Amino acid sequence: MGVTIAIDCMGGDHGPAVTVPATLSFLRTHADASAILVGRAEAIQPLLGDAAAEFGARLRLHPASEVVAMDDPPAIAMRNKKDSSMRVAIDLVKAGDAAAAVSAGNTGALMAISRFVLKTLPGIDRPAIATVLPSMKGHTYVLDLGANVDCSAEHLLQFGVMGAMLVAAIEHTERPSVGLLNIGEEVIKGNDVVKEAGELLRNSGLNFYGNVEGNDIYEGTVDVVVCDGFVGNVALKTSEGLAQMIGAFLKQEFKRSPLTRLMAIFALPVLKRFKQRVDHRLYNGAPLLGLRGVVLKSHGSADAVAFGNALSRAAEAASNRLIERISERMASMNEVKA
Amino acid sequence: MGVTIAIDCMGGDHGPAVTVPATLSFLRTHADASAILVGRAEAIQPLLGDAAAEFGARLRLHPASEVVAMDDPPAIAMRNKKDSSMRVAIDLVKAGDAAAAVSAGNTGALMAISRFVLKTLPGIDRPAIATVLPSMKGHTYVLDLGANVDCSAEHLLQFGVMGAMLVAAIEHTERPSVGLLNIGEEVIKGNDVVKEAGELLRNSGLNFYGNVEGNDIYEGTVDVVVCDGFVGNVALKTSEGLAQMIGAFLKQEFKRSPLTRLMAIFALPVLKRFKQRVDHRLYNGAPLLGLRGVVLKSHGSADAVAFGNALSRAAEAASNRLIERISERMASMNEVKA
């Protein structure tokens, strides 16, 4: 019997219209997985078709009467919406009924509720959010992208451990390499926190590469890039903006005249293959790390393809003992210290 | 009579082979500008051809016997190489013989020497380095990209003033809009320093837009994006890495088979136009701001086209009273305070 994923069907910009079809496709391609659709039955039921016949016990609907809005403050979502689809999905992980939860809802609320319900693992002060990005050599995992804006060196060390264990679980890499995001060698090398974090990582027993710079994310220099949540957010959003601009410029140039439009038709198959390679939907599904349970955040605007990738990543993390790997590693580090 | 630019001919990966031809082209396109070539006469002279006849008094050679190496520590470059081409070029600005200096040498040394020789403007605690990037709407200026890794809110305010005055001088924008780089609204909005800087900028009399995110750099939401040097460096290097990866992927897809190679030939004119639009050489020449003189840093690997753009930008900044604009603005802000 494979893993069971609890899905917050109501979250995200499109709600059940995306989450339900994505779940059905996921069940078709993951024959040993099961899914629990969490949310308002009246919104989910009409989208199921003959799924009950197709999947039998592999698909369940678990009603939840409330919905966390994209602009709900995390504290309000947590205290006042105890029957939200987001909360109930995480409760199912806590109860052991699901191995992972996936939500496209409000990031702040998801983090607050996950932390409150699941609690952090021993030795982890703050959960982090990781993302996967394409690189010249494959994939690079970057963390933190969450709310950890003022990090200590110890926090950055913990991010390193969590990121390495994530890559070990999802990519089946034996000893993932970890880099610490820093600034150019020409100038003073980073602030005191980063320098101290470098020392801690060097002595951590992880496969620590040393300092890396922003360009190393896409060059694929290391498997995991560690930074605080402020820097990680800026790196990610800057990348999104640049990719959009490049795409828009390419489109504009190919639309400039009838002749260039003709060229676009010739080049289309190539441009399509290129687009598939950098398709951000491939990289959807950001794990919340450091919790006593697997939770993944999907982009709010995800379509069914993107949401499906988040579901697959959740199944991969849960079936490859992500939580156990992190807690074992933290325990062995603390033994060395003691 | 136009401006005179002092050129550190020995700096950068290519030295005089790039800096001298770039200067000659610059003089051809800027009929009212003059140039002082600073460096070893024996390295520069052979590259001049009949430039003496062509430019007359507009071109001078000023000998300097030493060269700052790319890996010289700033303190060593400053103390032990008083006759370096970098130092002498900045001395010429200090003496009033040149209106601006341009160097493709070691950034740390350039900043240290500029600061030591020229001093900072009244009210400016730390000089900053700005860069210009392409955006959907034109250009965005980002600062700091220098060594200011631990900034106070006051420093960020000063960067805002310097950036706005830079855009006023170079782009002739009346009241440039200024944004403060921060993280997504979904999560806690930034650390205490950024929050306080937002308050200061709101009350500064600048055309302050408010918080912006990484994607706004390329969307062109504001004219100037303010951040500390660590975050700015990461945003810039991440962008460089992503642009390189996208370029490499495009090339790989067009080279995949004889058929796609044929398509590339059809698409070539369009791809060339696209490439020109995002050509990083267009954006070469990063002003060091907050000093009592105009100094621009060229990328070390700049070719003659790129170095020429740095020279043009230096001439533009110097002839449009960059330094006076910054000091006037700082003075008026301090009057309000007093």
XYZ file of C-alpha atoms in Angstrom:
676
model
C 0.000 0.000 0.000
C 1.401 3.377 -1.082
C 1.076 6.794 0.496
C -2.120 8.736 1.079
C -2.167 12.462 0.295
C -4.640 14.883 1.886
C -5.554 17.658 -0.559
C -6.843 21.081 0.447
C -9.277 21.264 -2.477
C -10.497 24.778 -1.740
C -7.120 26.568 -1.697
C -5.559 28.549 -4.518
C -6.932 30.906 -7.115
C -8.990 28.220 -8.856
C -10.034 25.892 -5.987
C -11.650 22.545 -6.859
C -11.657 23.315 -10.623
C -7.899 22.696 -10.515
C -7.298 20.579 -7.429
C -9.883 17.873 -8.186
C -8.906 17.100 -11.813
C -5.231 17.226 -10.788
C -5.901 14.666 -8.063
C -7.704 12.312 -10.447
C -4.773 12.479 -12.909
C -2.355 11.911 -10.056
C -4.206 8.746 -8.995
C -4.071 7.480 -12.587
C -0.277 7.855 -12.793
C 0.444 6.727 -9.211
C -1.277 3.368 -9.003
C -0.239 2.707 -5.398
C -1.224 6.130 -4.030
C -4.481 7.230 -2.389
C -6.023 10.673 -2.002
C -8.347 12.380 0.450
C -10.142 15.368 -1.068
C -10.805 17.889 1.693
C -13.350 20.686 1.308
C -16.968 21.482 0.594
C -18.706 18.396 -0.764
C -21.068 20.480 -2.918
C -18.071 22.058 -4.705
C -16.078 18.845 -5.103
C -18.746 16.220 -5.829
C -19.853 17.581 -9.249
C -16.252 17.348 -10.499
C -15.769 13.684 -9.621
C -17.638 12.058 -12.544
C -17.281 8.307 -12.197
C -14.116 8.579 -10.091
C -15.699 6.502 -7.332
C -15.979 3.580 -9.743
C -12.509 4.180 -11.164
C -10.550 4.514 -7.917
C -12.694 2.827 -5.272
C -11.125 3.084 -1.813
C -8.143 5.019 -3.186
C -10.244 8.187 -3.319
C -12.135 9.618 -0.358
C -13.934 12.879 0.247
C -13.500 14.442 3.663
C -15.868 17.369 4.242
C -14.635 20.693 5.632
C -17.083 23.594 5.890
C -14.717 26.590 5.877
C -12.163 28.066 3.469
C -9.027 30.061 4.305
C -9.042 33.143 2.070
C -5.843 34.293 0.327
C -5.865 37.462 2.438
C -6.789 35.918 5.798
C -4.151 36.835 8.392
C -2.480 33.594 9.557
C -3.620 34.073 13.152
C -7.256 34.518 12.105
C -7.119 31.502 9.764
C -5.740 29.429 12.613
C -8.014 30.530 15.447
C -11.316 31.199 13.704
C -11.442 28.592 10.949
C -10.937 25.268 12.661
C -12.998 23.480 10.032
C -11.183 24.967 7.048
C -10.117 22.598 4.262
C -6.499 23.621 4.937
C -6.699 22.862 8.642
C -8.540 19.573 8.178
C -6.005 18.371 5.584
C -3.197 18.998 8.069
C -5.212 17.413 10.889
C -5.384 14.264 8.717
C -1.565 14.196 8.563
C -1.358 14.699 12.311
C -3.817 11.843 12.888
C -1.794 9.547 10.612
C -4.649 9.194 8.123
C -2.545 10.883 5.433
C 1.220 10.843 4.865
C 1.289 14.346 3.404
C -0.890 17.407 2.828
C -0.852 19.680 -0.230
C -2.410 23.150 -0.379
C -2.405 26.003 -2.890
C -3.770 28.359 -0.240
C -2.351 31.311 1.675
C 1.305 30.581 2.532
C 1.321 32.363 5.891
C -1.774 30.520 7.080
C -0.442 27.169 5.839
C 2.815 27.671 7.710
C 1.103 28.860 10.909
C -1.443 26.030 10.933
C 1.153 23.364 10.034
C 3.424 24.543 12.784
C 0.620 24.697 15.326
C -0.892 21.312 14.466
C 2.178 19.254 13.562
C 4.886 20.994 15.687
C 8.538 21.211 14.705
C 10.993 18.317 14.827
C 13.475 18.083 17.728
C 16.372 20.494 17.157
C 14.515 22.584 14.558
C 13.781 26.146 15.723
C 11.927 27.356 12.652
C 10.337 25.510 9.748
C 11.519 26.589 6.303
C 10.076 26.551 2.792
C 12.161 25.048 0.009
C 11.729 25.324 -3.724
C 13.226 23.486 -6.645
C 14.564 25.406 -9.645
C 15.953 24.256 -12.998
C 19.722 24.385 -13.484
C 22.230 23.712 -16.246
C 22.867 20.340 -14.607
C 19.386 19.359 -13.414
C 17.766 20.845 -10.328
C 18.773 23.111 -7.492
C 16.865 23.252 -4.205
C 16.814 26.642 -2.472
C 15.729 27.392 1.085
C 14.479 29.342 2.942
C 11.786 31.031 0.880
C 9.452 31.437 3.797
C 9.089 33.953 6.516
C 12.475 33.539 8.170
C 13.742 37.065 7.571
C 16.135 37.399 10.492
C 18.087 34.183 10.715
C 20.861 33.165 13.040
C 23.782 31.011 11.918
C 22.132 28.061 13.694
C 18.966 28.534 11.634
C 20.975 28.498 8.405
C 22.684 25.284 9.558
C 19.272 23.704 10.185
C 18.136 24.780 6.709
C 21.213 23.031 5.334
C 20.299 19.782 7.077
C 16.663 19.968 5.980
C 17.574 20.792 2.379
C 20.100 17.964 2.146
C 17.620 15.447 3.520
C 14.938 16.713 1.112
C 17.218 16.121 -1.878
C 18.226 12.728 -0.502
C 14.529 11.761 -0.257
C 13.212 13.253 -3.500
C 16.181 12.989 -5.861
C 17.728 9.858 -4.315
C 21.111 11.595 -4.103
C 23.423 9.874 -1.630
C 25.265 12.895 -0.170
C 23.726 16.069 -1.618
C 26.131 19.017 -1.804
C 25.143 22.121 0.156
C 26.221 25.705 -0.668
C 25.815 28.834 1.431
C 24.538 31.808 -0.565
C 26.967 34.684 -0.228
C 28.230 37.686 -2.188
C 31.118 38.079 -4.643
C 34.638 37.394 -3.565
C 35.736 40.818 -4.744
C 33.895 42.506 -1.921
C 33.786 41.774 1.785
C 32.474 38.242 2.029
C 29.083 38.454 3.657
C 27.890 39.537 7.047
C 28.725 37.995 10.408
C 25.761 35.607 10.434
C 26.716 34.119 7.072
C 30.371 33.784 8.068
C 29.389 31.972 11.268
C 26.925 29.758 9.382
C 29.788 28.769 7.070
C 31.768 27.572 10.086
C 28.841 25.562 11.415
C 28.145 23.970 8.031
C 31.814 23.101 7.575
C 31.699 21.139 10.837
C 28.240 19.637 10.321
C 29.171 16.385 8.589
C 27.076 17.483 5.599
C 28.673 17.521 2.147
C 29.336 21.276 2.432
C 30.690 22.903 -0.718
C 31.302 26.353 0.771
C 30.042 29.748 -0.357
C 28.101 30.062 -3.589
C 26.765 33.113 -5.407
C 23.411 33.839 -7.034
C 24.496 32.553 -10.450
C 25.386 29.174 -8.925
C 21.669 28.488 -8.401
C 21.204 28.137 -12.185
C 24.658 26.784 -12.917
C 23.831 23.825 -10.702
C 27.037 24.110 -8.682
C 25.414 22.441 -5.674
C 22.260 20.454 -4.924
C 21.085 22.731 -2.105
C 21.500 26.503 -1.704
C 20.965 27.835 1.816
C 19.953 31.435 2.565
C 17.603 33.392 4.812
C 13.981 33.880 3.775
C 14.408 37.483 2.720
C 17.280 36.770 0.342
C 15.612 33.587 -0.943
C 12.376 35.413 -1.676
C 14.225 38.156 -3.563
C 16.198 35.596 -5.604
C 13.022 33.720 -6.545
C 10.886 36.759 -7.376
C 13.736 38.367 -9.330
C 14.041 35.155 -11.342
C 10.292 35.116 -12.030
C 10.415 38.716 -13.235
C 13.426 38.142 -15.485
C 11.980 34.964 -17.013
C 8.725 36.780 -17.753
C 10.560 39.701 -19.336
C 12.690 37.433 -21.528
C 9.571 35.530 -22.617
C 7.761 38.782 -23.426
C 10.735 40.136 -25.402
C 11.013 36.914 -27.420
C 7.303 37.042 -28.209
C 7.494 40.716 -29.195
C 10.396 40.103 -31.558
C 8.624 37.198 -33.257
C 5.451 39.306 -33.629
C 7.194 42.378 -35.016
C 6.256 41.885 -38.711
C 4.608 39.370 -41.077
C 8.090 38.076 -41.912
C 9.073 37.482 -38.274
C 5.680 35.842 -37.695
C 6.512 33.429 -40.487
C 9.876 32.724 -38.855
C 8.051 32.016 -35.606
C 6.075 29.283 -37.358
C 9.317 27.639 -38.491
C 10.869 27.994 -35.056
C 7.757 26.946 -33.145
C 8.677 23.295 -32.468
C 12.021 24.399 -31.052
C 10.548 27.226 -29.010
C 7.983 24.798 -27.616
C 10.641 22.346 -26.484
C 12.561 25.217 -24.940
C 9.457 26.430 -23.128
C 8.792 22.965 -21.744
C 12.283 22.885 -20.279
C 11.854 26.081 -18.307
C 8.135 25.582 -17.599
C 7.655 26.768 -14.037
C 4.802 24.291 -13.611
C 7.423 21.535 -13.479
C 8.825 23.151 -10.367
C 5.584 23.602 -8.462
C 5.284 22.207 -4.943
C 7.397 23.789 -2.209
C 7.920 21.573 0.849
C 7.475 23.067 4.317
C 10.429 21.545 6.150
C 11.206 20.922 9.805
C 7.686 19.827 10.761
C 6.532 16.453 12.105
C 4.730 15.749 8.848
C 5.003 16.366 5.116
C 3.250 19.535 3.895
C 3.684 21.044 0.421
C 2.654 24.473 -0.749
C 1.487 24.758 -4.346
C 1.593 28.106 -6.128
C -1.781 29.841 -5.741
C -2.169 30.271 -9.495
C -1.206 26.664 -10.297
C -3.124 24.888 -13.046
C -3.896 21.153 -12.967
C -0.488 20.215 -14.425
C 1.358 22.313 -11.864
C -0.795 21.109 -8.960
C -0.249 17.530 -10.115
C 3.504 18.048 -9.867
C 3.083 19.231 -6.288
C 1.110 16.049 -5.533
C 3.800 13.831 -7.078
C 6.518 15.605 -5.123
C 4.525 15.164 -1.900
C 4.136 11.422 -2.584
C 7.871 11.123 -3.300
C 8.848 12.953 -0.094
C 6.449 10.971 2.078
C 7.313 7.554 0.658
C 11.046 8.218 0.996
C 10.979 8.993 4.706
C 11.665 12.736 4.506
C 10.665 13.400 8.118
C 12.644 10.460 9.494
C 15.727 11.486 7.511
C 15.646 15.015 8.938
C 15.081 13.904 12.508
C 17.750 11.176 12.352
C 20.264 13.681 10.994
C 19.420 16.278 13.642
C 19.736 13.624 16.350
C 23.152 12.469 15.112
C 24.404 16.071 14.983
C 23.261 16.688 18.522
C 24.957 13.487 19.701
C 28.269 14.736 18.319
C 27.756 18.031 20.148
C 26.865 16.361 23.480
C 33.917 72.436 -23.789
C 32.520 69.055 -22.732
C 33.575 66.728 -19.959
C 36.940 65.030 -19.554
C 37.018 61.369 -18.531
C 40.036 59.749 -16.864
C 40.353 56.111 -17.934
C 42.140 53.422 -15.933
C 43.563 51.750 -19.037
C 45.209 48.862 -17.209
C 42.129 47.572 -15.314
C 39.930 44.649 -16.273
C 40.612 41.267 -17.803
C 41.809 42.689 -21.117
C 43.510 45.989 -20.106
C 44.535 48.423 -22.867
C 43.430 46.031 -25.650
C 39.858 46.907 -24.675
C 40.082 50.247 -22.877
C 42.081 52.118 -25.548
C 39.975 51.215 -28.624
C 36.816 51.858 -26.560
C 38.109 55.328 -25.659
C 38.886 56.175 -29.290
C 35.360 55.130 -30.355
C 33.911 57.130 -27.473
C 35.750 60.271 -28.606
C 34.409 59.768 -32.130
C 30.791 59.636 -30.957
C 31.144 62.312 -28.265
C 32.598 65.276 -30.176
C 32.676 67.570 -27.135
C 34.305 65.088 -24.727
C 37.978 64.605 -23.873
C 39.811 61.601 -22.462
C 42.909 61.022 -20.352
C 44.366 57.542 -20.823
C 46.037 56.507 -17.575
C 48.542 53.639 -17.430
C 51.811 52.332 -18.774
C 52.818 54.322 -21.855
C 54.495 51.309 -23.444
C 51.255 49.338 -23.284
C 49.002 52.160 -24.466
C 51.088 53.949 -27.100
C 51.171 51.092 -29.666
C 47.359 51.004 -29.706
C 46.894 54.702 -30.490
C 47.649 54.669 -34.243
C 47.097 58.179 -35.560
C 44.807 59.136 -32.689
C 46.994 62.124 -31.835
C 46.290 63.597 -35.266
C 42.615 62.689 -35.085
C 41.792 64.003 -31.603
C 44.517 66.565 -30.847
C 44.163 68.036 -27.355
C 41.042 65.930 -26.667
C 43.215 62.881 -25.997
C 46.039 62.813 -23.472
C 48.180 60.033 -22.046
C 48.952 60.246 -18.353
C 51.591 57.717 -17.266
C 51.123 55.514 -14.208
C 53.712 52.863 -13.443
C 51.695 50.376 -11.349
C 48.651 48.171 -11.882
C 46.097 47.037 -9.308
C 45.636 43.292 -9.776
C 42.166 41.724 -9.723
C 43.080 39.879 -6.533
C 44.895 42.692 -4.694
C 43.279 43.263 -1.302
C 41.801 46.806 -1.284
C 44.048 47.943 1.580
C 47.197 46.784 -0.225
C 46.109 48.388 -3.503
C 45.547 51.645 -1.637
C 48.664 51.792 0.503
C 51.297 50.137 -1.665
C 50.336 51.165 -5.190
C 50.145 54.948 -5.124
C 51.136 55.167 -8.759
C 48.598 52.637 -10.014
C 46.544 53.553 -13.077
C 43.413 53.240 -10.918
C 44.700 55.579 -8.240
C 46.055 58.148 -10.690
C 42.753 58.227 -12.621
C 40.916 59.031 -9.393
C 43.581 61.562 -8.387
C 42.831 63.350 -11.675
C 39.168 63.639 -10.663
C 40.171 64.910 -7.228
C 42.461 67.529 -8.826
C 39.671 68.692 -11.123
C 41.554 67.635 -14.257
C 38.868 65.077 -15.072
C 35.114 65.166 -14.408
C 34.852 61.396 -14.009
C 36.974 58.240 -13.773
C 36.146 54.829 -15.264
C 37.828 51.555 -14.302
C 37.256 47.882 -15.091
C 39.566 46.901 -12.223
C 39.055 45.268 -8.853
C 35.796 46.589 -7.325
C 36.960 46.529 -3.716
C 40.118 48.471 -4.521
C 38.214 50.975 -6.667
C 35.756 51.635 -3.860
C 38.475 51.917 -1.198
C 40.674 54.250 -3.256
C 37.731 56.388 -4.412
C 36.530 56.781 -0.879
C 39.989 57.579 0.449
C 40.891 60.076 -2.285
C 37.554 61.734 -3.014
C 35.774 61.388 0.367
C 32.030 61.017 0.793
C 29.510 63.835 0.333
C 28.059 65.554 3.429
C 25.312 63.395 4.935
C 26.433 60.216 3.158
C 27.762 57.536 5.519
C 28.653 54.915 2.933
C 29.102 55.101 -0.822
C 26.996 52.671 -2.831
C 27.254 50.983 -6.216
C 24.282 51.213 -8.578
C 23.548 49.225 -11.688
C 21.063 49.642 -14.492
C 19.027 46.668 -15.702
C 16.581 46.270 -18.585
C 12.866 46.223 -17.763
C 9.575 45.759 -19.600
C 9.220 49.542 -19.573
C 12.824 50.674 -20.109
C 15.440 50.649 -17.360
C 15.541 50.012 -13.649
C 18.379 51.234 -11.438
C 19.223 49.029 -8.469
C 21.414 49.900 -5.497
C 23.345 48.937 -3.432
C 25.361 46.275 -5.221
C 28.515 47.058 -3.334
C 29.906 46.023 -0.041
C 27.192 47.427 2.210
C 26.099 44.137 3.711
C 24.776 45.364 7.048
C 22.737 48.462 6.360
C 20.756 50.669 8.717
C 17.481 52.285 7.701
C 19.365 55.586 7.307
C 21.755 53.963 4.831
C 18.844 52.691 2.751
C 17.347 56.192 2.776
C 20.646 57.610 1.509
C 20.715 54.982 -1.259
C 17.235 56.142 -2.245
C 18.406 59.754 -2.551
C 21.517 58.790 -4.532
C 19.591 56.497 -6.864
C 16.909 59.090 -7.552
C 19.503 61.755 -8.341
C 21.378 59.318 -10.592
C 18.242 58.658 -12.647
C 17.464 62.385 -12.736
C 20.964 63.059 -14.121
C 21.305 60.136 -16.549
C 17.741 59.549 -17.712
C 16.522 63.142 -17.359
C 13.510 61.953 -15.351
C 11.956 64.781 -13.345
C 10.900 62.921 -10.192
C 12.158 59.326 -10.426
C 10.060 56.823 -8.490
C 11.821 54.885 -5.732
C 10.820 51.439 -4.446
C 12.106 49.585 -1.394
C 12.931 45.936 -2.106
C 10.955 43.732 0.250
C 9.366 40.277 0.382
C 5.906 39.020 -0.559
C 2.844 40.406 1.080
C 1.692 36.926 2.004
C 4.436 36.565 4.574
C 5.670 38.898 7.288
C 6.722 42.026 5.466
C 10.460 42.335 5.879
C 12.739 42.815 8.815
C 12.865 45.794 11.162
C 15.505 47.686 9.177
C 13.436 47.535 5.989
C 10.264 48.572 7.814
C 12.035 51.582 9.349
C 13.613 52.484 5.999
C 10.110 52.517 4.502
C 9.082 55.111 7.086
C 12.127 57.278 6.361
C 11.601 57.094 2.597
C 7.906 57.953 2.982
C 8.890 61.174 4.750
C 11.889 61.998 2.548
C 10.212 64.146 -0.076
C 11.339 61.633 -2.720
C 8.762 60.145 -5.076
C 8.521 57.002 -2.916
C 6.372 54.225 -4.368
C 6.511 51.903 -1.372
C 7.616 48.288 -1.140
C 8.463 46.386 -4.298
C 9.396 42.723 -4.853
C 12.128 41.103 -6.918
C 9.927 40.752 -10.011
C 9.295 44.508 -10.008
C 12.933 45.062 -11.050
C 12.167 43.610 -14.482
C 8.552 44.738 -14.641
C 9.793 48.310 -14.423
C 7.418 49.224 -11.604
C 9.769 51.964 -10.353
C 12.848 53.818 -11.624
C 15.006 53.000 -8.609
C 15.025 49.874 -6.423
C 16.737 50.256 -3.044
C 18.209 47.328 -1.092
C 21.283 46.443 0.931
C 24.425 45.260 -0.839
C 23.967 41.604 0.060
C 20.457 41.380 -1.360
C 21.390 43.493 -4.391
C 24.358 41.273 -5.180
C 22.242 38.128 -4.925
C 19.526 39.621 -7.178
C 22.103 40.615 -9.806
C 24.093 37.372 -9.777
C 20.916 35.268 -9.784
C 19.748 37.217 -12.827
C 23.065 36.652 -14.594
C 22.863 32.924 -13.914
C 19.275 32.633 -15.112
C 19.916 34.646 -18.295
C 22.908 32.438 -19.091
C 20.913 29.270 -18.512
C 18.027 30.432 -20.702
C 20.497 31.384 -23.458
C 22.211 28.005 -23.205
C 18.898 26.109 -23.302
C 17.740 28.068 -26.377
C 21.024 27.299 -28.120
C 20.844 23.614 -27.202
C 17.303 23.300 -28.544
C 18.219 24.948 -31.839
C 21.272 22.677 -32.174
C 19.433 19.456 -31.394
C 19.133 18.112 -34.964
C 19.743 19.126 -38.611
C 16.087 20.163 -38.794
C 16.240 22.441 -35.762
C 19.511 23.904 -37.085
C 17.649 24.818 -40.248
C 14.931 26.443 -38.162
C 17.604 28.433 -36.352
C 18.727 29.887 -39.675
C 15.186 31.068 -40.376
C 14.803 32.455 -36.882
C 18.270 34.011 -36.725
C 17.340 37.619 -37.525
C 14.685 37.573 -34.816
C 16.945 35.880 -32.289
C 19.627 38.466 -33.022
C 17.271 41.360 -32.373
C 16.154 39.677 -29.187
C 19.747 39.198 -28.099
C 20.539 42.832 -28.715
C 17.686 43.860 -26.455
C 18.950 41.901 -23.474
C 22.653 42.377 -24.282
C 24.329 42.916 -20.922
C 26.961 45.087 -22.584
C 24.301 47.799 -22.907
C 24.073 47.890 -19.130
C 27.768 48.111 -18.349
C 29.040 50.930 -16.139
C 28.025 50.936 -12.497
C 28.301 54.338 -10.779
C 29.925 54.542 -7.342
C 27.595 56.980 -5.602
C 27.953 59.252 -2.599
C 31.510 60.394 -3.386
C 32.757 63.901 -4.170
C 33.413 62.904 -7.759
C 32.016 60.669 -10.501
C 33.526 57.159 -10.617
C 32.152 54.281 -12.688
C 33.012 50.624 -12.423
C 33.024 48.626 -15.663
C 32.630 44.864 -15.604
C 36.079 43.246 -15.554
C 35.307 41.123 -18.602
C 33.881 44.042 -20.609
C 34.708 44.202 -24.309
C 35.170 47.490 -26.168
C 31.419 47.924 -26.759
C 30.624 47.382 -23.101
C 33.473 49.592 -21.888
C 32.328 52.298 -24.310
C 28.884 52.232 -22.701
C 30.490 52.791 -19.306
C 32.363 55.801 -20.734
C 29.160 57.263 -22.201
C 27.329 56.807 -18.923
C 30.185 58.505 -17.060
C 30.061 61.484 -19.442
C 26.285 61.716 -19.026
C 26.481 61.634 -15.220
C 29.292 64.204 -15.044
C 27.772 66.647 -17.515
C 24.386 66.494 -15.789
C 25.668 67.494 -12.359
C 25.234 64.141 -10.599
C 27.358 65.112 -7.591
C 25.694 68.507 -7.168
C 22.237 66.934 -7.396
C 23.022 64.468 -4.633
C 24.600 67.039 -2.330
C 21.805 69.573 -2.875
C 19.199 66.937 -2.082
C 21.027 65.768 1.037
C 21.373 69.391 2.193
C 17.671 70.126 1.706
C 16.710 66.966 3.618
C 18.947 67.943 6.487
C 17.475 71.462 6.549
C 14.003 69.996 7.010
C 15.317 67.876 9.873
C 17.082 70.807 11.572
